PDB file of C-alpha atoms and ligand atoms in Angstrom:
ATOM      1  CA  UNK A  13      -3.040 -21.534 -20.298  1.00 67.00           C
ATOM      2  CA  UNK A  14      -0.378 -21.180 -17.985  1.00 73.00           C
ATOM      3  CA  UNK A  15      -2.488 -17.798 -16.651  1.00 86.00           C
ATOM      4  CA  UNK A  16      -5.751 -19.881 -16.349  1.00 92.00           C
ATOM      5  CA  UNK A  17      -4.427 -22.453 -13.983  1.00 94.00           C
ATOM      6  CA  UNK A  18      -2.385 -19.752 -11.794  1.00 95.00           C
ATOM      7  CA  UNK A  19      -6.035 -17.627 -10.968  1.00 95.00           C
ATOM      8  CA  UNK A  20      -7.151 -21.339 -10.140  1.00 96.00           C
ATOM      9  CA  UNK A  21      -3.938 -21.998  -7.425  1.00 96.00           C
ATOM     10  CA  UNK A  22      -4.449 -18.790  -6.573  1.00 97.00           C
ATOM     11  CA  UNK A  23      -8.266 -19.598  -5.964  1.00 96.00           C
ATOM     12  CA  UNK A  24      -7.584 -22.777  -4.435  1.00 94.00           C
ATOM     13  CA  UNK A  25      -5.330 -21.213  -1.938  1.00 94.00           C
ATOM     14  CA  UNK A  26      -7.699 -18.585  -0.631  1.00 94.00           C
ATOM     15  CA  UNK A  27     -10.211 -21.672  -0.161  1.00 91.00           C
ATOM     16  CA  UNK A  28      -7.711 -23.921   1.680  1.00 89.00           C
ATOM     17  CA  UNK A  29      -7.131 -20.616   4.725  1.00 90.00           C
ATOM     18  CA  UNK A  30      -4.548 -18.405   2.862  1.00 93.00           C
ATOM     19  CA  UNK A  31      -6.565 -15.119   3.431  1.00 94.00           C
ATOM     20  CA  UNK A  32      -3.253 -12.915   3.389  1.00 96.00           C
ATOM     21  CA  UNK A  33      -3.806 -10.942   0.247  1.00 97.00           C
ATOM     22  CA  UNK A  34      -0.258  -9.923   0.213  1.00 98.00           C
ATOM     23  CA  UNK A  35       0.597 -13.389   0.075  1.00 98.00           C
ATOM     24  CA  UNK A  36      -1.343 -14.400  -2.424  1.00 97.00           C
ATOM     25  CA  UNK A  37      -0.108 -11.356  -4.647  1.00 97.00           C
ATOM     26  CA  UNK A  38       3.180 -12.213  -3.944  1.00 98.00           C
ATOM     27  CA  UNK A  39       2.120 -15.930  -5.354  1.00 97.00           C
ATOM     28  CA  UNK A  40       0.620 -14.186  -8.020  1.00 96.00           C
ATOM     29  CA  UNK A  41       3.765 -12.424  -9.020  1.00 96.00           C
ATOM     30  CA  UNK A  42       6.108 -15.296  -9.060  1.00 97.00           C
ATOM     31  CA  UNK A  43       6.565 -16.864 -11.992  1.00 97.00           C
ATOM     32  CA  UNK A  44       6.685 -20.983 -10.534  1.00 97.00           C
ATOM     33  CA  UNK A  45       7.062 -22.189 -14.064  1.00 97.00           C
ATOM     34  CA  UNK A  46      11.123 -20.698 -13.887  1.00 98.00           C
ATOM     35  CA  UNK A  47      12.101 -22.790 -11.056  1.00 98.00           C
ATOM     36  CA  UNK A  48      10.826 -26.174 -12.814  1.00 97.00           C
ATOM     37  CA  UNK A  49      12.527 -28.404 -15.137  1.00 97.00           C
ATOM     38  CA  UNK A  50      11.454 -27.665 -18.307  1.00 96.00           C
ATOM     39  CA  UNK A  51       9.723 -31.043 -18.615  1.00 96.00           C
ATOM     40  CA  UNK A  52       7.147 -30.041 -15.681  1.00 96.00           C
ATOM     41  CA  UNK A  53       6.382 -27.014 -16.517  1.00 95.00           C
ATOM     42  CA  UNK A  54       3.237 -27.275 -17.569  1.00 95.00           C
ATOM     43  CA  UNK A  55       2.537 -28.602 -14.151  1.00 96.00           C
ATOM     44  CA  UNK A  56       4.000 -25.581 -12.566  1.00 96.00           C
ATOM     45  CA  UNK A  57       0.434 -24.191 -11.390  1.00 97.00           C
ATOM     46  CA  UNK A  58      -0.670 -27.074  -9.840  1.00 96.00           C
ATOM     47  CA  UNK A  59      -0.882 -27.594  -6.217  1.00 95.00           C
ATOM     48  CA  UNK A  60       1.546 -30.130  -5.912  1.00 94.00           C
ATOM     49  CA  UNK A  61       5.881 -30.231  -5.187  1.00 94.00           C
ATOM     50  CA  UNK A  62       7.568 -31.287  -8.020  1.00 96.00           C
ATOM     51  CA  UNK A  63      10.929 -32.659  -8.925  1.00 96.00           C
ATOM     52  CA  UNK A  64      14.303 -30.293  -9.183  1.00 97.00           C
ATOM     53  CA  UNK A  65      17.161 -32.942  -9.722  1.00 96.00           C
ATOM     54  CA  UNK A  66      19.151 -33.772  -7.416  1.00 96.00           C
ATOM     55  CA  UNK A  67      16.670 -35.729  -5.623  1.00 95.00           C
ATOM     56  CA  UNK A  68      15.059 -32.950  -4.222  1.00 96.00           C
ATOM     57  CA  UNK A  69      11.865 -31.017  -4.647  1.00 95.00           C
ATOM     58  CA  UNK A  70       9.953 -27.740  -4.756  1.00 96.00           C
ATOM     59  CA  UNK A  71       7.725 -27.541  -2.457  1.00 94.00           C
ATOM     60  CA  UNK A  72       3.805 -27.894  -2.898  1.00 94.00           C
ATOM     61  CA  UNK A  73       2.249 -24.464  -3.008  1.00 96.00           C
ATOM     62  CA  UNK A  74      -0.337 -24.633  -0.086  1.00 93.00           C
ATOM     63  CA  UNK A  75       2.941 -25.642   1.711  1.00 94.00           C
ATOM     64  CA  UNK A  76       5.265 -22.305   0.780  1.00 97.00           C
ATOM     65  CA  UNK A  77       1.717 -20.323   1.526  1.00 96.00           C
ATOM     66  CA  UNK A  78       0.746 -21.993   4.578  1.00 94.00           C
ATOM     67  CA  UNK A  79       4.821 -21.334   5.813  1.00 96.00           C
ATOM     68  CA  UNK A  80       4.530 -17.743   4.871  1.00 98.00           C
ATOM     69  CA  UNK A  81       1.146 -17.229   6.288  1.00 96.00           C
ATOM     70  CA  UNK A  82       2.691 -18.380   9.798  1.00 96.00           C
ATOM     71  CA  UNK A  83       5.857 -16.227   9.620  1.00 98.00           C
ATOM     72  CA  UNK A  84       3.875 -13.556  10.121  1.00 98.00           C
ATOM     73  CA  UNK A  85       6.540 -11.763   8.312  1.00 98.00           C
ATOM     74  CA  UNK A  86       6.537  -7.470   7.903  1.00 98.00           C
ATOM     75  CA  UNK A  87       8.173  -5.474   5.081  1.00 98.00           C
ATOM     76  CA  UNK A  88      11.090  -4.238   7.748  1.00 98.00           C
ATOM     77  CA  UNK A  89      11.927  -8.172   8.559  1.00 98.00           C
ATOM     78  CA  UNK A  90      15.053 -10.229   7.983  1.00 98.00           C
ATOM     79  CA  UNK A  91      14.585 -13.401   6.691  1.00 98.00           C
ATOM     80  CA  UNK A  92      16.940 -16.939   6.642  1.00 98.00           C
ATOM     81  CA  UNK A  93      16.022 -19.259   5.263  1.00 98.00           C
ATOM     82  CA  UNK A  94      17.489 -22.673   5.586  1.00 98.00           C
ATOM     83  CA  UNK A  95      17.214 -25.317   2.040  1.00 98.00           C
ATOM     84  CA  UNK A  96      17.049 -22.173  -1.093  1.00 98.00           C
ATOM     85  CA  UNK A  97      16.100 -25.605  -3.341  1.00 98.00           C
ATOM     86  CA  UNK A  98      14.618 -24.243  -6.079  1.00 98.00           C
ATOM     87  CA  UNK A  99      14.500 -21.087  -5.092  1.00 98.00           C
ATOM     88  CA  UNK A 100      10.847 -20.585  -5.106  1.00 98.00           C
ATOM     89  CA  UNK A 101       9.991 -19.803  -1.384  1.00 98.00           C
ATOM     90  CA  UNK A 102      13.022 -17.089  -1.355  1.00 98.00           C
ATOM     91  CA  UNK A 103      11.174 -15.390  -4.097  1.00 98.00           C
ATOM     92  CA  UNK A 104       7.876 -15.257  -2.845  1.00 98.00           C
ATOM     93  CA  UNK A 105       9.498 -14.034   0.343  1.00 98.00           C
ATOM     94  CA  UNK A 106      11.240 -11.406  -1.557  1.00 98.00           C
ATOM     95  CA  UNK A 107       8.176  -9.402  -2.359  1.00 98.00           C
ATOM     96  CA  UNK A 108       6.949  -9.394   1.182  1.00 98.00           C
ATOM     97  CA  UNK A 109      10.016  -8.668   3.032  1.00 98.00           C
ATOM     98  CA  UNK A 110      13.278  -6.354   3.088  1.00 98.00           C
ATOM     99  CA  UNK A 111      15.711  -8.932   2.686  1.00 98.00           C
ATOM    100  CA  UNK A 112      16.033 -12.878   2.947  1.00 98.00           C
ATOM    101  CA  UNK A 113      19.204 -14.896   3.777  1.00 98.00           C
ATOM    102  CA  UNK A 114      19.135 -18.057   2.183  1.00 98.00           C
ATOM    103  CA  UNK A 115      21.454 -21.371   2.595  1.00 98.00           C
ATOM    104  CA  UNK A 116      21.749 -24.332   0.250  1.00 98.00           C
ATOM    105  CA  UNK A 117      23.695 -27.209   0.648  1.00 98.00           C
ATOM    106  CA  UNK A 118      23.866 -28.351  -2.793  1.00 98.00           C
ATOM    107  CA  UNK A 119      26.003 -26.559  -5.122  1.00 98.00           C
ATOM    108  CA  UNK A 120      24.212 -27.491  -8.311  1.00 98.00           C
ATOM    109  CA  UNK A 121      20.719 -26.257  -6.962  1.00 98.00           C
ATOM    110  CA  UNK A 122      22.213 -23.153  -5.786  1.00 98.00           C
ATOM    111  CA  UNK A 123      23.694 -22.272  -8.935  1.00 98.00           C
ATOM    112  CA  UNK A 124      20.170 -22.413 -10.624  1.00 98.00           C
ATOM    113  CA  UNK A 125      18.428 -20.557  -8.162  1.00 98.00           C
ATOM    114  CA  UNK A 126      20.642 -17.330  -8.323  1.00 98.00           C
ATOM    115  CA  UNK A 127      20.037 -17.590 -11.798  1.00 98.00           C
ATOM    116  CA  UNK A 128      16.417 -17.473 -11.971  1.00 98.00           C
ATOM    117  CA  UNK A 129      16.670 -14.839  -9.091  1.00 98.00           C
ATOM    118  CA  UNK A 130      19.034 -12.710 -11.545  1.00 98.00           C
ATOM    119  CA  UNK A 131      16.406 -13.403 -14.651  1.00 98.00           C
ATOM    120  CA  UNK A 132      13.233 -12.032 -12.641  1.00 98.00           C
ATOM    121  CA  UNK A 133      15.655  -8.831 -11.396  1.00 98.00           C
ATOM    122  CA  UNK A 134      15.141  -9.725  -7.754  1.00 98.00           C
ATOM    123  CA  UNK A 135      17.794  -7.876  -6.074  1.00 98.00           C
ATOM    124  CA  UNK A 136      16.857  -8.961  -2.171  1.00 98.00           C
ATOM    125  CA  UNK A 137      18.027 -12.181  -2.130  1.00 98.00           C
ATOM    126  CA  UNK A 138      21.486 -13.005  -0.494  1.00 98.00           C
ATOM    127  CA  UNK A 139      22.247 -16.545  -1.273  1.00 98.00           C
ATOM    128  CA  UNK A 140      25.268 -18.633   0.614  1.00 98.00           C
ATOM    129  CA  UNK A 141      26.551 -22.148   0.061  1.00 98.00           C
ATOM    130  CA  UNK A 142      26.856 -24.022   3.163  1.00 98.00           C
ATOM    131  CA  UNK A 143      24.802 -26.969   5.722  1.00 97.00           C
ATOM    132  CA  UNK A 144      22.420 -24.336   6.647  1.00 97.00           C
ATOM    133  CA  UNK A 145      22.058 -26.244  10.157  1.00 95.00           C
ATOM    134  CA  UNK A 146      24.710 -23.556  11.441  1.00 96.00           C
ATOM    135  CA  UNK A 147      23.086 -20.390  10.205  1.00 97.00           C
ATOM    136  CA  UNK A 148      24.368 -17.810   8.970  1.00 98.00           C
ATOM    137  CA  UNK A 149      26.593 -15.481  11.648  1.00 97.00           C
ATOM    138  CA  UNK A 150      27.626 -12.747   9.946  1.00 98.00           C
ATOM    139  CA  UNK A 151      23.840 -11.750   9.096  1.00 98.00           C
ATOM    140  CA  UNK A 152      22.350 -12.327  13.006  1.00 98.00           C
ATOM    141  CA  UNK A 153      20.009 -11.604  14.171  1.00 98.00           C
ATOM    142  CA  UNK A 154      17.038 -12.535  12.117  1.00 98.00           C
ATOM    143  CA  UNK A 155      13.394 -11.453  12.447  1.00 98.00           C
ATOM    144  CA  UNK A 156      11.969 -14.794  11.309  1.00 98.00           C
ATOM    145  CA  UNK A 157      13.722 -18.271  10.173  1.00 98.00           C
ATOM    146  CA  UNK A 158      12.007 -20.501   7.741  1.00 98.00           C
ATOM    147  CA  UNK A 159      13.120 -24.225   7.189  1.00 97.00           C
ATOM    148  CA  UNK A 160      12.116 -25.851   4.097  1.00 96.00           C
ATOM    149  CA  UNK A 161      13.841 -29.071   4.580  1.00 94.00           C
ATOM    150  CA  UNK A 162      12.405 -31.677   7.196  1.00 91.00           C
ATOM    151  CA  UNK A 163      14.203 -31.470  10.360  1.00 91.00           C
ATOM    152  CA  UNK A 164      14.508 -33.334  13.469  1.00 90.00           C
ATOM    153  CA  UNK A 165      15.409 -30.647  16.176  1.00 91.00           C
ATOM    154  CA  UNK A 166      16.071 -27.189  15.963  1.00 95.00           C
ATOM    155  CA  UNK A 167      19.456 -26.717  16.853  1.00 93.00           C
ATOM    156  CA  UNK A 168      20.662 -23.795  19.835  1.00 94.00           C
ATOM    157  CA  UNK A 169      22.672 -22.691  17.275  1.00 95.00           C
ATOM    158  CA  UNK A 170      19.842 -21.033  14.969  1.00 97.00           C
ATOM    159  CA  UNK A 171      17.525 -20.711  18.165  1.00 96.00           C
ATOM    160  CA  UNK A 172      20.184 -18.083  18.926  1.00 97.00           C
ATOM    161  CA  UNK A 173      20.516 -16.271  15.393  1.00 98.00           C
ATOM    162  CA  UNK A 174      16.335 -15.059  15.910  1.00 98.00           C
ATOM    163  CA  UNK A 175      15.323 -11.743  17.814  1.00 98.00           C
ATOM    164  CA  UNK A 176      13.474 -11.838  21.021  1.00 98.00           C
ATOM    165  CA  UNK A 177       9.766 -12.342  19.687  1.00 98.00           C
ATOM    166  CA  UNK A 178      11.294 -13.682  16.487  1.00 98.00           C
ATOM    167  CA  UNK A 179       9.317 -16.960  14.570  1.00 98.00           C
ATOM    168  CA  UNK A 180      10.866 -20.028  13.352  1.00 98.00           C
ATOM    169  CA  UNK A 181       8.560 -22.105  11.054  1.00 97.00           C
ATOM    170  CA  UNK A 182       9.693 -25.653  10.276  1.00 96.00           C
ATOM    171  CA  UNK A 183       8.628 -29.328   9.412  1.00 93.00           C
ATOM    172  CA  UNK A 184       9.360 -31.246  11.824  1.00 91.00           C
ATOM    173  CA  UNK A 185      10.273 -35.277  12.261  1.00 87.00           C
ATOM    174  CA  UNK A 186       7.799 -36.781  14.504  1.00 81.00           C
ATOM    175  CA  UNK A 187       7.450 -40.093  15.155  1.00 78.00           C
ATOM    176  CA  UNK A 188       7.544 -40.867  11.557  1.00 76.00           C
ATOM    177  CA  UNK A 189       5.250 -38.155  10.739  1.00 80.00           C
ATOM    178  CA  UNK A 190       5.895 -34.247   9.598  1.00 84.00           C
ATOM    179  CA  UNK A 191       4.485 -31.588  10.480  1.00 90.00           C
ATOM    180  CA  UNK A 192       4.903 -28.121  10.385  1.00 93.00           C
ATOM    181  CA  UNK A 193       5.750 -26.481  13.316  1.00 95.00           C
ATOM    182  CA  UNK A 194       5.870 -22.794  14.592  1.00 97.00           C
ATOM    183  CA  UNK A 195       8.210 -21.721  17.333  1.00 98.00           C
ATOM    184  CA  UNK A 196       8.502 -18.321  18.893  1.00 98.00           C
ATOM    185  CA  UNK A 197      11.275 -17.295  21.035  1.00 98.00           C
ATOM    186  CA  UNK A 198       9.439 -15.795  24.041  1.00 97.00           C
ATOM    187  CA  UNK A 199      12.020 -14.601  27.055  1.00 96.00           C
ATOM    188  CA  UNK A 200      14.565 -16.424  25.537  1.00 94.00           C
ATOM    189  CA  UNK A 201      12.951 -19.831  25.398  1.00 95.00           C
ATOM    190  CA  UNK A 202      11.282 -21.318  22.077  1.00 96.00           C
ATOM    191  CA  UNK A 203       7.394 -21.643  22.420  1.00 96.00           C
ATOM    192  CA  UNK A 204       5.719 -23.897  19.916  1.00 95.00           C
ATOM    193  CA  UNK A 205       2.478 -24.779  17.687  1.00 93.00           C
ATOM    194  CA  UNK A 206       1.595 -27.231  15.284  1.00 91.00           C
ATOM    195  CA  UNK A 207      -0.256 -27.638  12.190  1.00 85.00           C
ATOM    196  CA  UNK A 208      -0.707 -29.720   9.159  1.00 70.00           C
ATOM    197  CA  UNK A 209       0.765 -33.144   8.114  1.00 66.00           C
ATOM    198  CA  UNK A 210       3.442 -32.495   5.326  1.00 70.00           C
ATOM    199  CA  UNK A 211       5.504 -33.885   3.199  1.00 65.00           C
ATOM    200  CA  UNK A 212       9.756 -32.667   3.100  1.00 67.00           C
ATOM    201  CA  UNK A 213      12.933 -34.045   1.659  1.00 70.00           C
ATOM    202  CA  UNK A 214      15.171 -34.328   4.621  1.00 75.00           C
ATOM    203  CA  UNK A 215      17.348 -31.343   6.193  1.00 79.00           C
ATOM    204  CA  UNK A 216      21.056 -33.555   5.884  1.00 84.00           C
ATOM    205  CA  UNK A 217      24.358 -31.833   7.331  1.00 84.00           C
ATOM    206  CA  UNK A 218      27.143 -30.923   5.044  1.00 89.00           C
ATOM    207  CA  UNK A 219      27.610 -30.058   1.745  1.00 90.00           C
ATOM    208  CA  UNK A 220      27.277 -31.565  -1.513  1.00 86.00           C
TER     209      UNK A 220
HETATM  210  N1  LIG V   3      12.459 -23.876  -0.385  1.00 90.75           N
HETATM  211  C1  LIG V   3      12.647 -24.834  -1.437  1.00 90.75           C
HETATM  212  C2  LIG V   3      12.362 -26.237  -0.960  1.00 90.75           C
HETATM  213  C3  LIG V   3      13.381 -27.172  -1.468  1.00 90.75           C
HETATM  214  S1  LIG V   3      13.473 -28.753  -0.731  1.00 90.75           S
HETATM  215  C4  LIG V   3      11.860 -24.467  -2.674  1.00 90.75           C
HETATM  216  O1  LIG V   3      11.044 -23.530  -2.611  1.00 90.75           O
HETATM  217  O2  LIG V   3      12.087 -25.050  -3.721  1.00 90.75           O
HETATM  218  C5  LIG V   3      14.596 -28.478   0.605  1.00 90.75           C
HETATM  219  C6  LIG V   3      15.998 -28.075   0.267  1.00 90.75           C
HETATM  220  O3  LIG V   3      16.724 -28.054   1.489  1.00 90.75           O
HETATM  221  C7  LIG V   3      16.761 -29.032  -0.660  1.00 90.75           C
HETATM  222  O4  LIG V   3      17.249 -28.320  -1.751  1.00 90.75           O
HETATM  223  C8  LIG V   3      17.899 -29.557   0.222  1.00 90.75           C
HETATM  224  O5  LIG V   3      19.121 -29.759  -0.482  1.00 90.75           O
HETATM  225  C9  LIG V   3      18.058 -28.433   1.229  1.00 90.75           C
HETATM  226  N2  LIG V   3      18.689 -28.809   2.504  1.00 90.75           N
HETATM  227  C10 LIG V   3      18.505 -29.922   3.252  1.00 90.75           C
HETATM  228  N3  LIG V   3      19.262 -29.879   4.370  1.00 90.75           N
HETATM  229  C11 LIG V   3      19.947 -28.691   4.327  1.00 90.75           C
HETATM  230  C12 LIG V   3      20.911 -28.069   5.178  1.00 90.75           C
HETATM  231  N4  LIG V   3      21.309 -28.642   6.309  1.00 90.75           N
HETATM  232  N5  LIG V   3      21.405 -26.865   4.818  1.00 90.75           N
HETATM  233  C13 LIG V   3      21.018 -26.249   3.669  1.00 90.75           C
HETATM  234  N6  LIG V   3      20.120 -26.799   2.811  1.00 90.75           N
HETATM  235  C14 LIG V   3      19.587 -27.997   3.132  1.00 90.75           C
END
């Protein structure tokens, strides 16, 4: 059943401008259902976020595809991402790139993310505990940044953990509205685009 209604996402997806075949695979491969409650799981293939406790949410799948189709990311990249929440969009990164970085500010969430990571043998992922808003040092720089959490600027601190050239894809707080927005660093400066109305939990500093 499960199966039925994953070809349909998967359908769905290619319809809605996901033509990236290696993202879609990579959808394909990822099991959504592990990173839901048990009581939604039978909801896991549809194209909508869902709760994760802690009053947060995963994120609709159009959303992590749409992301991931504007990171242009490449096998060799580094990735951080900012909000691991359920854990989902670190996975589906997993299969498309080297290695991803990801930060989570709530303990709790965290904790069940590694351990769905550690269940589906994914061996890429480097998780860390911490407000994400000040990146991750040790690891710079990265080839692409991905926030999942909406935010309302990005701050100079991550602007300088990304490579010349580098991508930053985030929702962004605009005048009440989200959307998602992609930034490149071009001589040094941040250049950006926008796309589709979406709907985030807020990025909040500290930790939890
Ligand atoms: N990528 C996630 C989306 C989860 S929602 C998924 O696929 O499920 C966004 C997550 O960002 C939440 O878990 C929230 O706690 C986290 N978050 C918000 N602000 C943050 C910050 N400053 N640092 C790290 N994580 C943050």
């Amino acid at each position: 059943m499960l199966d039925v209604k994953k070809i349909r996402l998967i359908l769905e997806l290619r319809e809605s401008g996901i033509a990236d075949s290696n993202i879609l695979s990579a959808i394909e491969k990822i099991p959504r259902d592990k990173f839901i409650p048990y009581n939604f799981r039978n909801q896991a293939y549809d194209n909508i976020a869902l709760p994760i406790g802690d009053n947060q949410t995963i994120s609709q799948p159009f959303v992590v595809a749409k992301m991931t189709q504007l990171l242009e990311v490449q096998p060799k990249h580094k990735i951080l991402e900012i909000g691991t929440g359920s854990g989902y969009q670190s996975a589906v990164l997993s299969k498309l790139v080297r290695r991803v970085y990801t930060i989570e500010r709530i303990k709790n969430l965290l904790v069940k993310a590694e351990k769905v990571f550690k269940e589906l043998k994914i061996s890429n992922i480097v998780t860390k505990y911490a407000d994400g808003n000040h990146g991750w040092k040790e690891q710079i720089p990265f080839d692409r940044i991905i926030i999942t959490a909406a935010t309302p600027l990005i701050s100079k601190e991550i602007e300088s953990q990304i490579v010349e050239g580098g991508i930053i894809v985030a929702p962004m707080v605009e005048k009440n509205k989200q959307i998602i927005v992609k930034y490149k660093k071009i001589e040094n400066k941040l250049e950006s685009e926008t796309f589709d109305d979406v709907l985030f939990v807020p990025n909040l500093s500290g930790i939890e």
